[in-house]
XYZ file of C-alpha atoms in Angstrom:
403
model
C 0.303 0.030 -0.110
C 2.767 2.625 0.750
C 3.608 1.921 -3.089
C 0.642 3.963 -4.058
C 1.632 6.474 -1.336
C 4.667 7.831 -3.267
C 2.712 9.420 -5.448
C 2.406 12.704 -5.448
C -1.548 13.461 -6.884
C -2.496 10.365 -5.325
C -1.055 11.465 -1.925
C -3.002 14.926 -1.770
C -6.483 13.624 -3.736
C -5.982 10.203 -0.066
C -5.478 13.625 1.847
C -7.311 15.248 0.883
C -10.583 11.891 1.382
C -9.494 11.669 4.649
C -10.073 15.319 5.620
C -13.411 15.829 4.087
C -14.430 11.612 5.737
C -13.991 12.358 9.405
C -16.057 14.979 9.163
C -18.912 13.491 7.276
C -18.768 11.437 10.033
C -19.493 13.488 12.180
C -22.585 14.374 10.761
C -24.255 12.388 10.039
C -24.856 10.972 13.726
C -25.632 14.599 13.723
C -28.091 14.648 11.109
C -30.073 12.050 12.657
C -29.738 13.752 15.621
C -31.300 16.851 14.081
C -33.901 14.734 12.380
C -35.433 12.608 15.140
C -34.767 15.806 17.798
C -37.244 18.227 15.296
C -39.842 15.863 14.102
C -40.209 12.585 16.314
C -40.161 10.518 13.757
C -38.662 6.811 12.442
C -40.131 8.080 9.088
C -37.935 10.929 9.018
C -35.238 9.313 8.803
C -36.226 7.800 5.334
C -37.621 10.982 3.889
C -33.915 13.262 4.773
C -32.063 10.172 3.256
C -34.652 10.384 -0.168
C -34.015 14.486 0.269
C -30.810 13.714 0.624
C -30.331 11.098 -2.752
C -33.228 13.306 -4.516
C -30.351 15.604 -6.048
C -27.883 13.888 -6.043
C -29.107 10.828 -8.461
C -30.761 14.298 -10.586
C -27.799 16.415 -10.704
C -24.916 13.532 -11.280
C -26.819 12.492 -14.916
C -25.704 15.406 -16.449
C -22.622 16.483 -14.153
C -19.772 13.523 -15.949
C -20.480 15.476 -19.524
C -20.591 19.062 -18.147
C -17.331 17.912 -16.179
C -15.655 16.713 -19.201
C -14.517 20.076 -19.978
C -13.895 21.927 -16.401
C -10.809 21.318 -14.189
C -11.239 19.136 -11.628
C -8.786 20.445 -9.494
C -10.985 22.976 -9.716
C -15.025 21.631 -9.048
C -13.493 20.037 -5.654
C -12.103 23.018 -4.224
C -14.962 24.873 -5.879
C -17.769 21.759 -4.218
C -15.511 21.484 -0.370
C -15.768 24.909 0.126
C -19.767 25.040 -1.044
C -20.266 22.254 1.014
C -18.585 23.232 4.454
C -20.350 26.921 3.763
C -23.811 25.079 3.759
C -22.836 22.308 6.849
C -21.933 25.096 9.341
C -25.770 27.195 8.722
C -27.477 23.075 9.877
C -25.995 24.657 13.417
C -28.715 27.555 13.703
C -30.991 25.209 12.998
C -32.646 24.286 16.817
C -36.939 24.406 15.799
C -39.364 21.921 14.647
C -40.720 25.397 11.899
C -37.386 25.188 10.153
C -37.279 20.977 9.785
C -37.772 22.109 6.111
C -34.604 24.841 6.316
C -32.279 21.004 6.937
C -34.101 18.802 4.872
C -32.717 22.549 1.477
C -29.680 22.242 3.018
C -28.763 18.103 2.344
C -30.404 18.691 -1.165
C -27.865 21.733 -1.965
C -25.094 19.966 -0.115
C -25.480 16.636 -1.941
C -26.056 18.702 -5.831
C -22.108 19.490 -4.926
C -21.874 16.367 -3.837
C -22.245 14.545 -7.420
C -20.090 16.154 -9.133
C -17.170 15.487 -6.070
C -17.889 11.929 -6.874
C -16.927 12.145 -10.627
C -14.462 14.778 -10.160
C -11.931 12.122 -8.023
C -12.569 10.028 -10.408
C -11.643 11.351 -13.271
C -8.136 12.420 -11.323
C -8.111 9.123 -9.278
C -7.331 7.128 -13.292
C -5.347 9.748 -14.358
C -2.759 10.234 -11.709
C -2.724 6.248 -10.801
C -1.965 3.133 -13.480
C -3.993 0.961 -14.685
C -2.253 -1.634 -12.475
C -2.586 0.116 -8.851
C -6.066 0.866 -9.007
C -7.264 -1.946 -6.754
C -4.328 -0.984 -4.329
C -5.663 2.990 -4.807
C -9.631 1.820 -4.039
C -8.697 -0.208 -0.862
C -6.742 1.786 0.178
C -9.364 5.062 -0.733
C -12.468 2.684 0.976
C -10.111 0.185 4.107
C -8.858 3.886 5.344
C -12.732 4.761 5.146
C -14.103 2.324 6.961
C -11.258 3.142 10.082
C -12.536 6.432 9.456
C -15.716 4.818 10.166
C -14.459 3.221 13.430
C -12.579 6.253 14.780
C -15.443 8.786 14.310
C -18.208 7.079 15.180
C -16.665 5.981 17.826
C -15.858 10.036 19.129
C -19.131 11.245 16.851
C -20.921 8.744 19.968
C -18.289 10.340 22.864
C -19.217 13.737 21.507
C -22.723 13.152 21.486
C -23.195 11.700 25.298
C -21.214 14.063 26.216
C -22.361 17.156 24.400
C -24.250 18.380 22.180
C -24.574 17.258 18.283
C -24.515 20.184 16.833
C -20.784 21.135 17.800
C -20.621 18.437 14.893
C -21.866 20.791 12.459
C -19.240 22.737 12.334
C -16.089 20.621 13.043
C -17.532 19.132 9.656
C -17.100 22.178 8.232
C -13.355 22.741 9.422
C -12.818 18.905 8.217
C -13.813 20.814 4.388
C -12.109 24.475 4.468
C -8.322 21.651 5.524
C -9.839 19.882 2.599
C -9.593 22.481 0.440
C -6.690 23.957 1.047
C -5.212 20.687 0.458
C -5.979 20.099 -2.678
C -5.356 24.142 -3.520
C -1.189 22.338 -4.618
C -2.537 19.496 -6.988
C -2.169 20.769 -10.482
C -4.349 21.606 -12.848
C -6.305 18.321 -14.021
C -8.391 19.289 -17.309
C -7.630 15.863 -17.922
C -6.063 14.039 -20.870
C -8.768 14.102 -23.067
C -9.231 16.354 -25.379
C -11.842 18.810 -25.399
C -14.760 18.641 -27.467
C -17.466 21.172 -28.306
C -20.010 19.013 -28.994
C -22.701 19.627 -26.577
C -23.600 18.746 -23.753
C -26.893 16.711 -24.841
C -25.171 15.558 -27.376
C -22.105 14.118 -25.007
C -24.977 13.011 -22.230
C -26.171 10.916 -24.872
C -22.982 9.298 -25.818
C -22.495 8.651 -22.467
C -25.829 6.596 -22.596
C -25.027 4.996 -25.624
C -21.568 4.060 -24.719
C -23.140 2.072 -21.027
C -25.932 0.555 -23.196
C -24.328 -0.964 -25.882
C -20.731 -2.232 -24.017
C -22.180 -5.131 -21.574
C -20.188 -6.096 -19.148
C -20.904 -2.417 -17.754
C -24.120 -2.389 -18.000
C -24.210 -5.744 -15.844
C -21.317 -3.957 -13.318
C -23.929 -1.088 -12.917
C -26.969 -3.675 -12.372
C -24.965 -5.565 -10.336
C -23.752 -1.983 -7.823
C -28.067 -1.116 -8.218
C -29.395 -4.538 -6.621
C -26.428 -4.376 -4.325
C -27.558 -0.695 -3.271
C -30.956 -1.357 -2.551
C -30.078 -4.155 0.233
C -27.832 -1.857 1.239
C -31.016 0.449 2.064
C -30.930 -1.381 5.540
C -29.011 0.864 7.200
C -32.199 3.679 7.304
C -34.026 0.413 8.740
C -30.646 0.123 11.375
C -31.788 3.892 12.150
C -35.575 3.408 12.843
C -34.623 0.230 14.903
C -32.339 1.456 17.077
C -34.372 4.054 18.693
C -37.745 3.363 17.995
C -38.268 -0.413 17.849
C -35.963 -1.179 21.140
C -35.529 2.460 22.583
C -32.036 2.797 22.676
C -30.199 6.145 22.837
C -28.210 7.602 19.382
C -25.332 6.708 21.067
C -25.764 3.481 20.521
C -26.388 3.834 17.071
C -23.536 5.307 16.648
C -20.873 2.778 18.167
C -23.104 -0.060 15.495
C -21.267 2.761 13.234
C -17.982 0.795 14.397
C -18.586 -2.735 13.094
C -19.286 -0.732 10.098
C -16.454 0.660 9.783
C -14.472 -2.500 10.665
C -15.963 -4.543 7.434
C -14.576 -1.886 5.559
C -11.592 -2.614 6.622
C -10.815 -6.283 6.253
C -12.602 -5.836 3.079
C -9.855 -3.119 1.777
C -6.738 -5.633 3.154
C -8.285 -8.846 2.071
C -9.342 -7.971 -1.865
C -6.443 -6.211 -2.058
C -4.402 -9.568 -2.105
C -7.019 -11.349 -3.698
C -8.880 -9.577 -5.959
C -5.624 -9.877 -8.657
C -4.784 -12.814 -8.803
C -8.182 -14.488 -8.663
C -9.282 -13.255 -11.834
C -12.315 -12.442 -13.338
C -13.624 -15.316 -12.927
C -12.913 -15.309 -9.164
C -14.367 -12.081 -8.852
C -17.290 -12.443 -10.821
C -18.514 -15.784 -8.179
C -17.362 -13.473 -4.788
C -19.612 -11.046 -6.856
C -22.277 -13.286 -6.545
C -21.685 -14.818 -3.386
C -20.874 -11.614 -1.920
C -24.903 -10.666 -2.353
C -26.339 -13.466 -0.834
C -24.004 -12.726 2.205
C -25.330 -9.258 2.561
C -28.725 -11.176 2.760
C -28.428 -13.515 5.488
C -26.518 -10.343 7.722
C -29.052 -8.334 7.257
C -31.786 -11.383 7.663
C -29.813 -11.604 11.175
C -29.548 -8.181 11.946
C -33.667 -7.618 12.866
C -34.090 -11.443 13.834
C -31.743 -11.069 16.630
C -31.903 -10.299 20.225
C -28.451 -9.046 21.700
C -26.983 -6.126 20.715
C -23.836 -7.804 20.560
C -25.682 -10.131 17.650
C -26.787 -7.384 15.785
C -23.812 -6.104 15.210
C -21.147 -8.983 14.155
C -24.383 -9.154 11.471
C -23.718 -5.922 10.832
C -19.415 -6.689 10.039
C -20.428 -9.685 8.306
C -22.604 -7.182 6.108
C -20.473 -4.595 6.073
C -17.423 -7.313 5.013
C -19.468 -8.912 2.367
C -20.414 -4.493 1.065
C -17.711 -2.482 0.744
C -15.719 -6.384 -0.450
C -17.964 -6.290 -3.589
C -18.109 -2.828 -4.090
C -14.130 -2.192 -4.036
C -14.651 -5.262 -7.320
C -17.356 -3.888 -9.390
C -15.224 -0.085 -9.078
C -12.003 -1.696 -9.891
C -13.592 -3.616 -12.960
C -15.254 -0.451 -13.693
C -12.668 2.275 -14.286
C -11.149 -1.049 -15.931
C -13.447 -1.553 -18.531
C -14.689 2.144 -19.467
C -12.461 4.201 -21.675
C -10.371 7.354 -20.589
C -12.986 9.930 -22.782
C -16.025 8.180 -21.419
C -15.026 7.436 -17.700
C -16.543 10.875 -16.957
C -19.772 10.193 -17.945
C -20.312 6.086 -16.892
C -19.077 7.760 -13.222
C -21.394 10.005 -13.118
C -23.988 7.770 -14.471
C -23.164 4.900 -12.160
C -23.656 7.425 -9.034
C -26.880 8.302 -10.642
C -27.777 4.538 -11.013
C -26.495 3.518 -7.943
C -28.134 6.448 -4.978
C -30.944 6.270 -6.919
C -31.435 2.290 -6.356
C -30.407 3.081 -2.940
C -32.659 6.250 -2.018
C -36.548 4.199 -3.738
C -34.929 1.245 -1.179
C -34.911 3.592 1.732
C -37.894 5.084 1.048
C -39.431 1.788 0.615
C -38.376 -0.236 3.614
C -38.516 3.570 6.023
C -41.443 3.697 5.321
C -42.147 -0.509 5.052
C -40.714 -0.756 8.998
C -42.669 2.000 9.889
C -45.955 0.732 9.020
C -44.711 -3.216 9.136
C -41.829 -3.437 11.241
C -38.222 -3.893 10.437
C -38.493 -7.971 11.611
C -41.195 -8.904 7.993
C -39.262 -5.827 6.166
C -35.862 -7.392 6.491
C -37.362 -10.805 6.051
C -38.177 -8.769 1.906
C -34.553 -7.136 2.197
C -33.464 -10.467 2.108
C -34.637 -12.225 -0.160
C -34.120 -9.999 -2.830
C -30.238 -9.937 -1.637
C -30.226 -14.034 -1.785
C -32.322 -13.518 -6.017
C -29.905 -10.983 -6.989
C -27.075 -13.422 -6.248
C -28.205 -16.133 -7.916
C -29.121 -14.631 -10.589
C -25.461 -12.557 -11.523
C -23.552 -16.525 -10.095
C -26.038 -18.628 -13.471
C -25.605 -15.615 -15.429
C -21.744 -15.438 -14.542
C -21.550 -19.142 -14.772
C -23.334 -18.879 -18.522
C -20.898 -15.652 -19.886
C -17.805 -18.725 -19.112
C -19.538 -21.766 -20.792
C -20.828 -18.910 -24.049
C -16.711 -18.745 -23.818
C -15.605 -22.377 -23.782
C -17.753 -22.457 -26.372
C -16.335 -20.056 -28.393
C -13.386 -22.142 -27.932
């Protein structure tokens, strides 16, 4: 892992990513606390997720086509400045009458984020050799998950002993520090030629490109299914805070096994995936969905918190492993000319699936309870995993016949 950090551009991207993830983890639990205080409804968690994800999804549809002719460094700097200002405004919202302002700020923050993620992906591909990208993605995911462990533990401590509101100010400060790190990056206007082709033409070309490359399309469909299954997390808030009547700090502490699962995924995938080859990775992707499904079922049908935490750990390991392998596969399959468009459309599809899933499970848990809804979610995940495995096996058989 240390070799990838010797690259000066990636090192700064990595450092900026670490800093803003630290802030994000402080803010996430604070937003949960704010929604709980202002509305007291479990459905507000799902609504908050939709207000975050829907603008992200819509903006992601066109952000990639716009980014192609822009300096990626400048985009990331401007976005972090705007996010720092917007997040700080949560601190001042104290009464239910301004619940609408919480949702508005969530919308604006995530519109900005829809430009940051594709720009970050293009910057990584431009600065990291193809053979080193699995290592880079594993390092980013592993570090992010480790920060979840540390920061959620600290955030839970701050929530328990102080007001969660100070977390918003910490997040804003992290965005500004990340901005300062990005200021010293070289220009990242792209290795691709700037084009005078119209925006809508570029957008249509990006969609057509995905449609005509079956492997890219299949990876995107897989990630949509994984994100639908990942909506269990929004139901976990309802389960802990409403059904079990636990404190907000307990929900924060449960993010520790979630983060540990991501760390383990980063370590295991970085050492195993390249040696496994396409066949081994395809098999692992299918079984990862099945493992996630069984873990989700275990979370919401267990009594002791410790058992729930263990199920969360296994679920996180499977989810983060699949994400690392799928993103690396997508980076390798996509032509540089279409990279920004493919990754922005990916964000739209995956986060759109997550938002829809959150709304379904949030509403379902409110009406029917998390036990029943989690059973349906687990069945969906098992079916999706088996379909992927059958499709991968069919592709392998077709290759044998061709030979």
